[in-house]
mmCIF file of C-alpha atoms and ligand atoms in Angstrom:
data_model
loop_
_atom_site.group_PDB
_atom_site.id
_atom_site.type_symbol
_atom_site.label_atom_id
_atom_site.label_comp_id
_atom_site.label_asym_id
_atom_site.label_seq_id
_atom_site.Cartn_x
_atom_site.Cartn_y
_atom_site.Cartn_z
ATOM 1 C CA UNK C 1 0.125 -0.242 0.221
ATOM 2 C CA UNK C 2 1.407 3.411 -0.971
ATOM 3 C CA UNK C 3 -0.325 6.421 1.276
ATOM 4 C CA UNK C 4 0.051 10.526 0.575
ATOM 5 C CA UNK C 5 0.379 12.474 3.851
ATOM 6 C CA UNK C 6 -0.483 15.948 3.727
ATOM 7 C CA UNK C 7 1.022 18.216 6.207
ATOM 8 C CA UNK C 8 3.119 15.156 7.239
ATOM 9 C CA UNK C 9 5.932 17.600 8.868
ATOM 10 C CA UNK C 10 3.361 19.074 11.702
ATOM 11 C CA UNK C 11 2.448 17.348 15.038
ATOM 12 C CA UNK C 12 -0.221 14.698 14.207
ATOM 13 C CA UNK C 13 0.631 14.247 10.587
ATOM 14 C CA UNK C 14 3.714 12.963 11.431
ATOM 15 C CA UNK C 15 2.961 11.190 14.254
ATOM 16 C CA UNK C 16 1.017 9.427 12.439
ATOM 17 C CA UNK C 17 3.912 8.859 9.605
ATOM 18 C CA UNK C 18 6.379 8.055 12.688
ATOM 19 C CA UNK C 19 3.479 5.064 13.945
ATOM 20 C CA UNK C 20 2.927 3.695 10.450
ATOM 21 C CA UNK C 21 6.506 3.307 9.404
ATOM 22 C CA UNK C 22 7.523 1.679 12.549
ATOM 23 C CA UNK C 23 4.987 -0.807 12.540
ATOM 24 C CA UNK C 24 2.844 0.004 14.909
ATOM 25 C CA UNK C 25 -0.568 -0.254 12.646
ATOM 26 C CA UNK C 26 -0.547 -4.163 12.481
ATOM 27 C CA UNK C 27 -1.328 -5.308 8.736
ATOM 28 C CA UNK C 28 0.458 -2.029 7.278
ATOM 29 C CA UNK C 29 4.172 -2.965 8.421
ATOM 30 C CA UNK C 30 4.751 -2.332 4.519
ATOM 31 C CA UNK C 31 3.308 0.371 4.120
ATOM 32 C CA UNK C 32 5.202 2.944 1.725
ATOM 33 C CA UNK C 33 4.647 6.805 2.600
ATOM 34 C CA UNK C 34 4.845 10.112 0.628
ATOM 35 C CA UNK C 35 4.874 13.316 2.698
ATOM 36 C CA UNK C 36 3.707 16.656 1.162
ATOM 37 C CA UNK C 37 4.239 19.336 2.972
ATOM 38 C CA UNK C 38 4.975 23.124 2.526
ATOM 39 C CA UNK C 39 7.020 23.183 5.485
ATOM 40 C CA UNK C 40 5.637 26.317 7.165
ATOM 41 C CA UNK C 41 6.765 27.732 10.397
ATOM 42 C CA UNK C 42 4.527 24.406 11.853
ATOM 43 C CA UNK C 43 6.109 21.639 10.153
ATOM 44 C CA UNK C 44 9.742 20.106 10.368
ATOM 45 C CA UNK C 45 11.857 18.245 8.874
ATOM 46 C CA UNK C 46 13.449 16.767 11.978
ATOM 47 C CA UNK C 47 9.598 15.664 13.072
ATOM 48 C CA UNK C 48 10.219 12.827 9.947
ATOM 49 C CA UNK C 49 12.526 9.543 9.949
ATOM 50 C CA UNK C 50 13.881 10.630 6.718
ATOM 51 C CA UNK C 51 16.417 7.567 6.444
ATOM 52 C CA UNK C 52 13.154 5.743 6.342
ATOM 53 C CA UNK C 53 13.763 4.053 3.107
ATOM 54 C CA UNK C 54 9.632 3.472 2.538
ATOM 55 C CA UNK C 55 9.417 7.181 3.182
ATOM 56 C CA UNK C 56 9.421 9.839 0.198
ATOM 57 C CA UNK C 57 9.617 13.729 0.887
ATOM 58 C CA UNK C 58 8.095 16.334 -1.323
ATOM 59 C CA UNK C 59 8.273 20.275 -0.060
ATOM 60 C CA UNK C 60 5.352 21.862 -1.370
ATOM 61 C CA UNK C 61 1.655 23.727 -1.315
ATOM 62 C CA UNK C 62 -1.532 21.693 -1.082
ATOM 63 C CA UNK C 63 -2.834 24.792 -2.999
ATOM 64 C CA UNK C 64 -1.197 23.944 -5.809
ATOM 65 C CA UNK C 65 -2.736 21.265 -8.312
ATOM 66 C CA UNK C 66 0.116 20.289 -11.031
ATOM 67 C CA UNK C 67 2.413 19.392 -8.781
ATOM 68 C CA UNK C 68 -0.684 17.059 -6.594
ATOM 69 C CA UNK C 69 -1.513 15.777 -10.568
ATOM 70 C CA UNK C 70 2.276 15.217 -10.742
ATOM 71 C CA UNK C 71 2.600 13.373 -7.149
ATOM 72 C CA UNK C 72 -0.664 11.573 -6.549
ATOM 73 C CA UNK C 73 -0.538 8.725 -9.035
ATOM 74 C CA UNK C 74 0.384 5.253 -7.985
ATOM 75 C CA UNK C 75 -0.680 6.049 -4.176
ATOM 76 C CA UNK C 76 -3.652 4.266 -2.842
ATOM 77 C CA UNK C 77 -4.614 6.593 -0.027
ATOM 78 C CA UNK C 78 -4.453 9.511 1.224
ATOM 79 C CA UNK C 79 -4.853 11.504 4.681
ATOM 80 C CA UNK C 80 -5.406 14.614 4.731
ATOM 81 C CA UNK C 81 -3.693 16.787 7.829
ATOM 82 C CA UNK C 82 -2.355 19.913 6.042
ATOM 83 C CA UNK C 83 -4.056 22.701 7.987
ATOM 84 C CA UNK C 84 -2.787 26.221 9.206
ATOM 85 C CA UNK C 85 -3.951 24.978 12.667
ATOM 86 C CA UNK C 86 -3.668 27.662 15.021
ATOM 87 C CA UNK C 87 -6.669 29.432 16.768
ATOM 88 C CA UNK C 88 -4.872 32.971 17.769
ATOM 89 C CA UNK C 89 -3.322 33.136 14.123
ATOM 90 C CA UNK C 90 -6.481 33.089 12.646
ATOM 91 C CA UNK C 91 -7.429 36.408 14.299
ATOM 92 C CA UNK C 92 -4.811 38.338 12.668
ATOM 93 C CA UNK C 93 -4.218 35.844 9.245
ATOM 94 C CA UNK C 94 -7.606 34.599 8.109
ATOM 95 C CA UNK C 95 -6.638 35.090 4.412
ATOM 96 C CA UNK C 96 -3.846 32.097 5.098
ATOM 97 C CA UNK C 97 -6.783 30.138 6.924
ATOM 98 C CA UNK C 98 -9.405 29.724 4.090
ATOM 99 C CA UNK C 99 -6.673 29.801 1.231
ATOM 100 C CA UNK C 100 -5.391 27.130 2.860
ATOM 101 C CA UNK C 101 -7.735 24.868 4.932
ATOM 102 C CA UNK C 102 -10.375 25.780 2.099
ATOM 103 C CA UNK C 103 -9.223 26.085 -1.051
ATOM 104 C CA UNK C 104 -6.044 23.664 -0.379
ATOM 105 C CA UNK C 105 -8.745 20.863 0.337
ATOM 106 C CA UNK C 106 -10.258 21.768 -2.648
ATOM 107 C CA UNK C 107 -7.051 21.070 -4.953
ATOM 108 C CA UNK C 108 -6.745 17.301 -2.932
ATOM 109 C CA UNK C 109 -9.705 16.307 -3.291
ATOM 110 C CA UNK C 110 -9.893 17.094 -7.107
ATOM 111 C CA UNK C 111 -6.368 15.768 -7.592
ATOM 112 C CA UNK C 112 -7.525 12.447 -5.357
ATOM 113 C CA UNK C 113 -10.566 12.364 -7.922
ATOM 114 C CA UNK C 114 -8.483 12.929 -11.280
ATOM 115 C CA UNK C 115 -6.007 10.501 -10.278
ATOM 116 C CA UNK C 116 -8.461 7.920 -8.843
ATOM 117 C CA UNK C 117 -7.134 7.622 -5.420
ATOM 118 C CA UNK C 118 -9.349 4.963 -3.881
ATOM 119 C CA UNK C 119 -9.618 6.184 -0.260
ATOM 120 C CA UNK C 120 -9.388 9.299 1.029
ATOM 121 C CA UNK C 121 -9.288 10.507 5.183
ATOM 122 C CA UNK C 122 -10.211 14.218 6.013
ATOM 123 C CA UNK C 123 -8.705 15.272 9.144
ATOM 124 C CA UNK C 124 -10.927 17.926 10.856
ATOM 125 C CA UNK C 125 -11.932 19.203 14.531
ATOM 126 C CA UNK C 126 -14.819 19.693 16.955
ATOM 127 C CA UNK C 127 -14.239 23.147 16.972
ATOM 128 C CA UNK C 128 -16.189 23.344 13.890
ATOM 129 C CA UNK C 129 -19.345 22.468 16.019
ATOM 130 C CA UNK C 130 -18.867 25.961 18.097
ATOM 131 C CA UNK C 131 -18.831 26.155 21.779
ATOM 132 C CA UNK C 132 -21.453 23.711 23.754
ATOM 133 C CA UNK C 133 -22.637 24.614 26.978
ATOM 134 C CA UNK C 134 -24.374 21.646 28.037
ATOM 135 C CA UNK C 135 -24.151 17.662 26.618
ATOM 136 C CA UNK C 136 -21.902 16.669 23.897
ATOM 137 C CA UNK C 137 -21.700 17.030 19.826
ATOM 138 C CA UNK C 138 -22.948 14.216 18.137
ATOM 139 C CA UNK C 139 -21.607 14.018 14.183
ATOM 140 C CA UNK C 140 -25.415 15.616 13.397
ATOM 141 C CA UNK C 141 -24.756 18.606 15.489
ATOM 142 C CA UNK C 142 -24.935 22.013 12.897
ATOM 143 C CA UNK C 143 -21.612 23.408 11.819
ATOM 144 C CA UNK C 144 -21.557 26.769 14.106
ATOM 145 C CA UNK C 145 -17.865 27.408 13.738
ATOM 146 C CA UNK C 146 -17.245 30.888 15.961
ATOM 147 C CA UNK C 147 -13.206 31.268 14.919
ATOM 148 C CA UNK C 148 -11.619 31.845 11.677
ATOM 149 C CA UNK C 149 -9.773 28.720 12.519
ATOM 150 C CA UNK C 150 -13.207 26.533 12.879
ATOM 151 C CA UNK C 151 -14.976 28.471 9.823
ATOM 152 C CA UNK C 152 -11.914 27.230 7.443
ATOM 153 C CA UNK C 153 -12.168 23.941 8.506
ATOM 154 C CA UNK C 154 -15.698 23.832 8.647
ATOM 155 C CA UNK C 155 -15.649 25.094 5.267
ATOM 156 C CA UNK C 156 -13.020 22.188 3.918
ATOM 157 C CA UNK C 157 -15.536 19.970 5.651
ATOM 158 C CA UNK C 158 -18.380 21.124 3.556
ATOM 159 C CA UNK C 159 -15.956 20.645 0.156
ATOM 160 C CA UNK C 160 -15.354 17.378 1.610
ATOM 161 C CA UNK C 161 -18.893 16.330 1.480
ATOM 162 C CA UNK C 162 -19.044 17.612 -1.672
ATOM 163 C CA UNK C 163 -16.552 15.735 -3.560
ATOM 164 C CA UNK C 164 -18.067 12.330 -1.394
ATOM 165 C CA UNK C 165 -22.017 13.604 -2.881
ATOM 166 C CA UNK C 166 -21.338 14.982 -6.314
ATOM 167 C CA UNK C 167 -18.601 12.774 -7.834
ATOM 168 C CA UNK C 168 -18.798 9.660 -5.183
ATOM 169 C CA UNK C 169 -15.227 9.998 -3.936
ATOM 170 C CA UNK C 170 -14.346 7.116 -1.238
ATOM 171 C CA UNK C 171 -13.864 9.916 1.485
ATOM 172 C CA UNK C 172 -14.740 9.948 5.277
ATOM 173 C CA UNK C 173 -14.158 12.874 7.630
ATOM 174 C CA UNK C 174 -12.792 12.538 11.541
ATOM 175 C CA UNK C 175 -13.443 15.326 14.279
ATOM 176 C CA UNK C 176 -11.341 15.327 16.891
ATOM 177 C CA UNK C 177 -11.237 16.864 20.217
ATOM 178 C CA UNK C 178 -8.003 19.114 21.358
ATOM 179 C CA UNK C 179 -4.444 16.936 21.040
ATOM 180 C CA UNK C 180 -1.413 16.678 23.142
ATOM 181 C CA UNK C 181 1.707 15.043 22.882
ATOM 182 C CA UNK C 182 5.264 14.892 22.001
ATOM 183 C CA UNK C 183 6.501 17.078 19.183
ATOM 184 C CA UNK C 184 3.620 19.918 19.290
ATOM 185 C CA UNK C 185 4.618 23.053 18.481
ATOM 186 C CA UNK C 186 5.644 25.318 21.570
ATOM 187 C CA UNK C 187 2.862 27.739 20.221
ATOM 188 C CA UNK C 188 0.225 25.349 21.428
ATOM 189 C CA UNK C 189 -1.441 25.884 25.283
ATOM 190 C CA UNK C 190 -0.005 22.887 26.718
ATOM 191 C CA UNK C 191 3.876 22.782 25.234
ATOM 192 C CA UNK C 192 3.915 26.563 25.502
ATOM 193 C CA UNK C 193 3.252 26.147 29.280
ATOM 194 C CA UNK C 194 5.666 23.172 29.620
ATOM 195 C CA UNK C 195 8.297 25.049 27.710
ATOM 196 C CA UNK C 196 7.768 27.879 29.476
ATOM 197 C CA UNK C 197 8.271 26.255 32.750
ATOM 198 C CA UNK C 198 11.195 24.371 31.778
ATOM 199 C CA UNK C 199 12.936 27.528 31.314
ATOM 200 C CA UNK C 200 11.895 29.372 34.860
ATOM 201 C CA UNK C 201 9.184 31.577 32.570
ATOM 202 C CA UNK C 202 5.791 32.096 33.230
ATOM 203 C CA UNK C 203 3.054 30.667 31.706
ATOM 204 C CA UNK C 204 -0.079 33.310 29.968
ATOM 205 C CA UNK C 205 -3.407 32.350 30.940
ATOM 206 C CA UNK C 206 -6.092 33.225 29.269
ATOM 207 C CA UNK C 207 -9.327 35.255 31.066
ATOM 208 C CA UNK C 208 -10.632 33.513 33.815
ATOM 209 C CA UNK C 209 -8.909 29.963 32.619
ATOM 210 C CA UNK C 210 -12.692 28.704 33.164
ATOM 211 C CA UNK C 211 -12.808 27.694 29.305
ATOM 212 C CA UNK C 212 -12.844 23.679 29.251
ATOM 213 C CA UNK C 213 -11.831 21.463 26.158
ATOM 214 C CA UNK C 214 -11.466 17.969 26.160
ATOM 215 C CA UNK C 215 -7.966 16.269 25.665
ATOM 216 C CA UNK C 216 -6.812 13.659 23.698
ATOM 217 C CA UNK C 217 -3.429 11.799 23.284
ATOM 218 C CA UNK C 218 -1.661 12.427 19.589
ATOM 219 C CA UNK C 219 -1.569 8.761 19.875
ATOM 220 C CA UNK C 220 -5.051 7.577 20.145
ATOM 221 C CA UNK C 221 -6.479 10.329 17.609
ATOM 222 C CA UNK C 222 -3.776 8.716 15.106
ATOM 223 C CA UNK C 223 -5.181 5.463 15.895
ATOM 224 C CA UNK C 224 -8.579 6.478 15.400
ATOM 225 C CA UNK C 225 -8.179 8.106 11.882
ATOM 226 C CA UNK C 226 -6.206 4.464 10.715
ATOM 227 C CA UNK C 227 -8.918 2.868 12.101
ATOM 228 C CA UNK C 228 -11.308 5.227 10.012
ATOM 229 C CA UNK C 229 -9.011 5.370 7.094
ATOM 230 C CA UNK C 230 -9.359 1.404 6.877
ATOM 231 C CA UNK C 231 -12.286 0.438 7.695
ATOM 232 C CA UNK C 232 -14.452 3.519 8.107
ATOM 233 C CA UNK C 233 -17.727 3.876 5.666
ATOM 234 C CA UNK C 234 -17.812 6.456 2.433
ATOM 235 C CA UNK C 235 -19.190 9.930 3.511
ATOM 236 C CA UNK C 236 -19.363 9.308 7.134
ATOM 237 C CA UNK C 237 -18.099 11.771 9.519
ATOM 238 C CA UNK C 238 -16.537 10.421 12.606
ATOM 239 C CA UNK C 239 -16.109 12.446 15.990
ATOM 240 C CA UNK C 240 -13.134 11.381 17.954
ATOM 241 C CA UNK C 241 -12.824 12.710 21.762
ATOM 242 C CA UNK C 242 -11.441 11.290 25.018
ATOM 243 C CA UNK C 243 -13.805 12.043 27.379
ATOM 244 C CA UNK C 244 -11.509 13.845 29.402
ATOM 245 C CA UNK C 245 -12.791 17.494 29.924
ATOM 246 C CA UNK C 246 -10.511 19.826 31.844
ATOM 247 C CA UNK C 247 -10.499 23.466 32.385
ATOM 248 C CA UNK C 248 -7.604 25.552 31.086
ATOM 249 C CA UNK C 249 -7.244 26.237 34.516
ATOM 250 C CA UNK C 250 -6.736 22.976 35.871
ATOM 251 C CA UNK C 251 -4.261 21.793 33.149
ATOM 252 C CA UNK C 252 -2.232 24.505 34.062
ATOM 253 C CA UNK C 253 -2.324 23.096 37.749
ATOM 254 C CA UNK C 254 -1.340 19.861 36.469
ATOM 255 C CA UNK C 255 1.319 20.867 34.508
ATOM 256 C CA UNK C 256 2.797 23.884 37.448
ATOM 257 C CA UNK C 257 3.220 20.312 39.218
ATOM 258 C CA UNK C 258 4.668 18.529 36.770
ATOM 259 C CA UNK C 259 7.266 21.101 36.106
ATOM 260 C CA UNK C 260 7.910 21.460 39.792
ATOM 261 C CA UNK C 261 6.324 24.908 39.751
ATOM 262 C CA UNK C 262 3.977 27.006 41.429
ATOM 263 C CA UNK C 263 1.027 29.159 40.816
ATOM 264 C CA UNK C 264 3.277 32.659 41.280
ATOM 265 C CA UNK C 265 4.154 31.124 37.437
ATOM 266 C CA UNK C 266 1.208 31.897 36.233
ATOM 267 C CA UNK C 267 0.535 35.437 34.260
ATOM 268 C CA UNK C 268 -2.925 36.114 33.819
ATOM 269 C CA UNK C 269 -3.418 37.770 29.947
ATOM 270 C CA UNK C 270 -6.912 39.243 28.615
ATOM 271 C CA UNK C 271 -8.896 36.512 27.029
ATOM 272 C CA UNK C 272 -8.742 35.707 23.304
ATOM 273 C CA UNK C 273 -11.061 37.235 20.913
ATOM 274 C CA UNK C 274 -14.176 35.106 20.619
ATOM 275 C CA UNK C 275 -13.064 32.210 22.836
ATOM 276 C CA UNK C 276 -15.052 29.609 22.685
ATOM 277 C CA UNK C 277 -16.132 28.228 26.249
ATOM 278 C CA UNK C 278 -16.718 24.653 25.975
ATOM 279 C CA UNK C 279 -16.110 21.470 23.425
ATOM 280 C CA UNK C 280 -17.272 18.115 24.795
ATOM 281 C CA UNK C 281 -17.660 15.103 21.520
ATOM 282 C CA UNK C 282 -20.062 12.545 22.069
ATOM 283 C CA UNK C 283 -17.848 9.540 20.171
ATOM 284 C CA UNK C 284 -20.135 6.629 20.362
ATOM 285 C CA UNK C 285 -20.110 6.509 16.557
ATOM 286 C CA UNK C 286 -16.865 5.370 16.360
ATOM 287 C CA UNK C 287 -16.624 3.619 19.264
ATOM 288 C CA UNK C 288 -19.982 1.404 18.773
ATOM 289 C CA UNK C 289 -19.433 1.183 14.731
ATOM 290 C CA UNK C 290 -15.499 0.535 14.542
ATOM 291 C CA UNK C 291 -14.589 -0.479 18.177
ATOM 292 C CA UNK C 292 -12.171 1.758 18.104
ATOM 293 C CA UNK C 293 -11.282 3.162 21.886
ATOM 294 C CA UNK C 294 -8.590 5.308 23.670
ATOM 295 C CA UNK C 295 -5.581 3.761 25.462
ATOM 296 C CA UNK C 296 -3.647 6.694 27.015
ATOM 297 C CA UNK C 297 -5.258 8.394 30.471
ATOM 298 C CA UNK C 298 -4.501 11.989 30.523
ATOM 299 C CA UNK C 299 -2.522 11.675 33.284
ATOM 300 C CA UNK C 300 -0.113 9.113 31.650
ATOM 301 C CA UNK C 301 -0.110 11.430 28.671
ATOM 302 C CA UNK C 302 0.531 14.216 30.417
ATOM 303 C CA UNK C 303 3.031 13.045 32.394
ATOM 304 C CA UNK C 304 5.109 11.427 29.405
ATOM 305 C CA UNK C 305 4.465 14.752 27.300
ATOM 306 C CA UNK C 306 6.545 16.621 29.844
ATOM 307 C CA UNK C 307 8.859 14.005 30.514
ATOM 308 C CA UNK C 308 9.694 14.224 26.151
ATOM 309 C CA UNK C 309 9.718 18.011 26.835
ATOM 310 C CA UNK C 310 12.791 18.139 29.158
ATOM 311 C CA UNK C 311 14.480 15.061 27.471
ATOM 312 C CA UNK C 312 13.996 16.801 23.825
ATOM 313 C CA UNK C 313 15.201 20.693 24.869
ATOM 314 C CA UNK C 314 16.844 21.081 21.183
ATOM 315 C CA UNK C 315 13.708 20.359 19.442
ATOM 316 C CA UNK C 316 11.612 23.089 21.287
ATOM 317 C CA UNK C 317 14.550 25.716 21.574
ATOM 318 C CA UNK C 318 15.606 26.261 18.201
ATOM 319 C CA UNK C 319 11.463 26.416 17.407
ATOM 320 C CA UNK C 320 11.323 29.138 20.413
ATOM 321 C CA UNK C 321 14.031 31.004 18.469
ATOM 322 C CA UNK C 322 12.760 31.115 14.989
ATOM 323 C CA UNK C 323 9.587 32.415 16.664
ATOM 324 C CA UNK C 324 11.050 34.918 18.495
ATOM 325 C CA UNK C 325 13.001 36.093 15.722
ATOM 326 C CA UNK C 326 10.567 36.368 13.194
HETATM 327 P P1 NAD R 1 0.031 21.559 12.101
HETATM 328 O O1 NAD R 1 0.116 22.924 12.475
HETATM 329 O O2 NAD R 1 0.996 20.976 13.828
HETATM 330 O O3 NAD R 1 0.955 21.062 11.143
HETATM 331 C C1 NAD R 1 0.233 21.066 9.847
HETATM 332 C C2 NAD R 1 1.305 21.120 8.820
HETATM 333 O O4 NAD R 1 0.584 21.393 7.745
HETATM 334 C C3 NAD R 1 2.773 21.300 8.854
HETATM 335 O O5 NAD R 1 3.564 20.747 8.545
HETATM 336 C C4 NAD R 1 2.814 22.348 7.861
HETATM 337 O O6 NAD R 1 3.676 22.909 7.352
HETATM 338 C C5 NAD R 1 2.019 22.264 6.862
HETATM 339 N N1 NAD R 1 1.163 23.107 6.176
HETATM 340 C C6 NAD R 1 0.517 24.323 6.318
HETATM 341 N N2 NAD R 1 -0.094 24.859 4.965
HETATM 342 C C7 NAD R 1 0.204 23.984 4.187
HETATM 343 C C8 NAD R 1 0.128 24.291 2.511
HETATM 344 N N3 NAD R 1 -0.515 24.829 2.215
HETATM 345 N N4 NAD R 1 0.299 23.223 1.978
HETATM 346 C C9 NAD R 1 1.011 22.023 2.591
HETATM 347 N N5 NAD R 1 1.749 21.881 3.886
HETATM 348 C C10 NAD R 1 1.174 22.459 4.856
HETATM 349 O O7 NAD R 1 -0.730 21.065 12.912
HETATM 350 P P2 NAD R 1 -1.606 19.749 13.558
HETATM 351 O O8 NAD R 1 -1.876 20.074 14.971
HETATM 352 O O9 NAD R 1 -1.089 18.915 13.496
HETATM 353 O O10 NAD R 1 -3.118 19.180 13.047
HETATM 354 C C11 NAD R 1 -3.232 18.560 11.763
HETATM 355 C C12 NAD R 1 -4.451 18.432 11.408
HETATM 356 O O11 NAD R 1 -5.472 18.317 12.209
HETATM 357 C C13 NAD R 1 -5.301 19.659 11.050
HETATM 358 O O12 NAD R 1 -5.920 19.699 10.064
HETATM 359 C C14 NAD R 1 -6.124 20.083 11.877
HETATM 360 O O13 NAD R 1 -7.187 20.806 11.757
HETATM 361 C C15 NAD R 1 -6.261 18.979 12.538
HETATM 362 N N6 NAD R 1 -6.896 19.096 13.893
HETATM 363 C C16 NAD R 1 -5.847 19.180 14.930
HETATM 364 C C17 NAD R 1 -6.097 18.980 16.644
HETATM 365 C C18 NAD R 1 -5.024 19.666 17.563
HETATM 366 O O14 NAD R 1 -5.290 19.738 18.581
HETATM 367 N N7 NAD R 1 -3.886 19.945 17.114
HETATM 368 C C19 NAD R 1 -7.432 18.322 16.609
HETATM 369 C C20 NAD R 1 -8.113 17.926 15.890
HETATM 370 C C21 NAD R 1 -8.257 18.317 14.458
#
């Protein structure tokens, strides 16, 4: 089997590629992988086992249809991760989000259609549903995105839906809650707070810290994506969650403990514009239909994640340095 992974040099895509090439998905040990990635500020070749002969890397933009038409022939499946992914950046740079997330997804799916790719997974997010005060979203919940990141992802989901209904593309969509784990860019809450604390710096906590997110370890998310790729039904959406709801203040408290710091390291900052209050996923469909369930508890996953950042300062220090220079 040969799989093309867009955005495979980023946080989640690279975890998927490393796991796949390391034989982490039984029955797919011989899979060959092509990563197509623009290497924006969020993509890093060092996230990938570039020495593996089963991995090909192509630097390119998912909006570049001629490039996709050139690269895609010979691939059996596409897992589409590439996106602009940081809500804070979408406040100031909405055009980049619409271009890559909506326009880029359309190019990827058009190229899949024209080159006869047999199976596609479009990796989306629970943020397309908006914010929910009580209860949890099922896959049939209306799309009510509040941020420019979320609306551009919702747009990409609608484009994907239309490629299924108009052209019969064999595609499924996953919508996952917040991920954490190794190799996550230190602009996101958990790695930002860990790396600041490891460097002896304070952590900027938005608003009153009461925003609730549901957290899932990246390894569980990737296993869910692979399950959907191999056994999901065409045209279906699968929510992926962890059932682990935490306020940002609770997470901060746990990270302070794990990093040996105290509350004096919290720096309260003005709330994010349009900050969604609560996300909560009903994932019974993927559990009941595909037998998927998460394996890594939040406590264990968070401890391992802190240990990874502690053991790999070279990785995050160079990224923080590049960010400071930009
Ligand atoms: P990331 O920002 O770490 O990685 C994105 C990757 O896409 C980078 O390697 C970047 O270089 C690449 N990329 C960006 N624009 C591109 C373009 N125009 N052409 C080619 N490559 C491009 O993101 P992530 O956290 O790994 O998220 C991956 C996917 O998962 C995204 O679609 C995101 O919406 C979705 N998702 C993320 C989370 C989360 O908590 N991080 C949760 C649910 C869903």
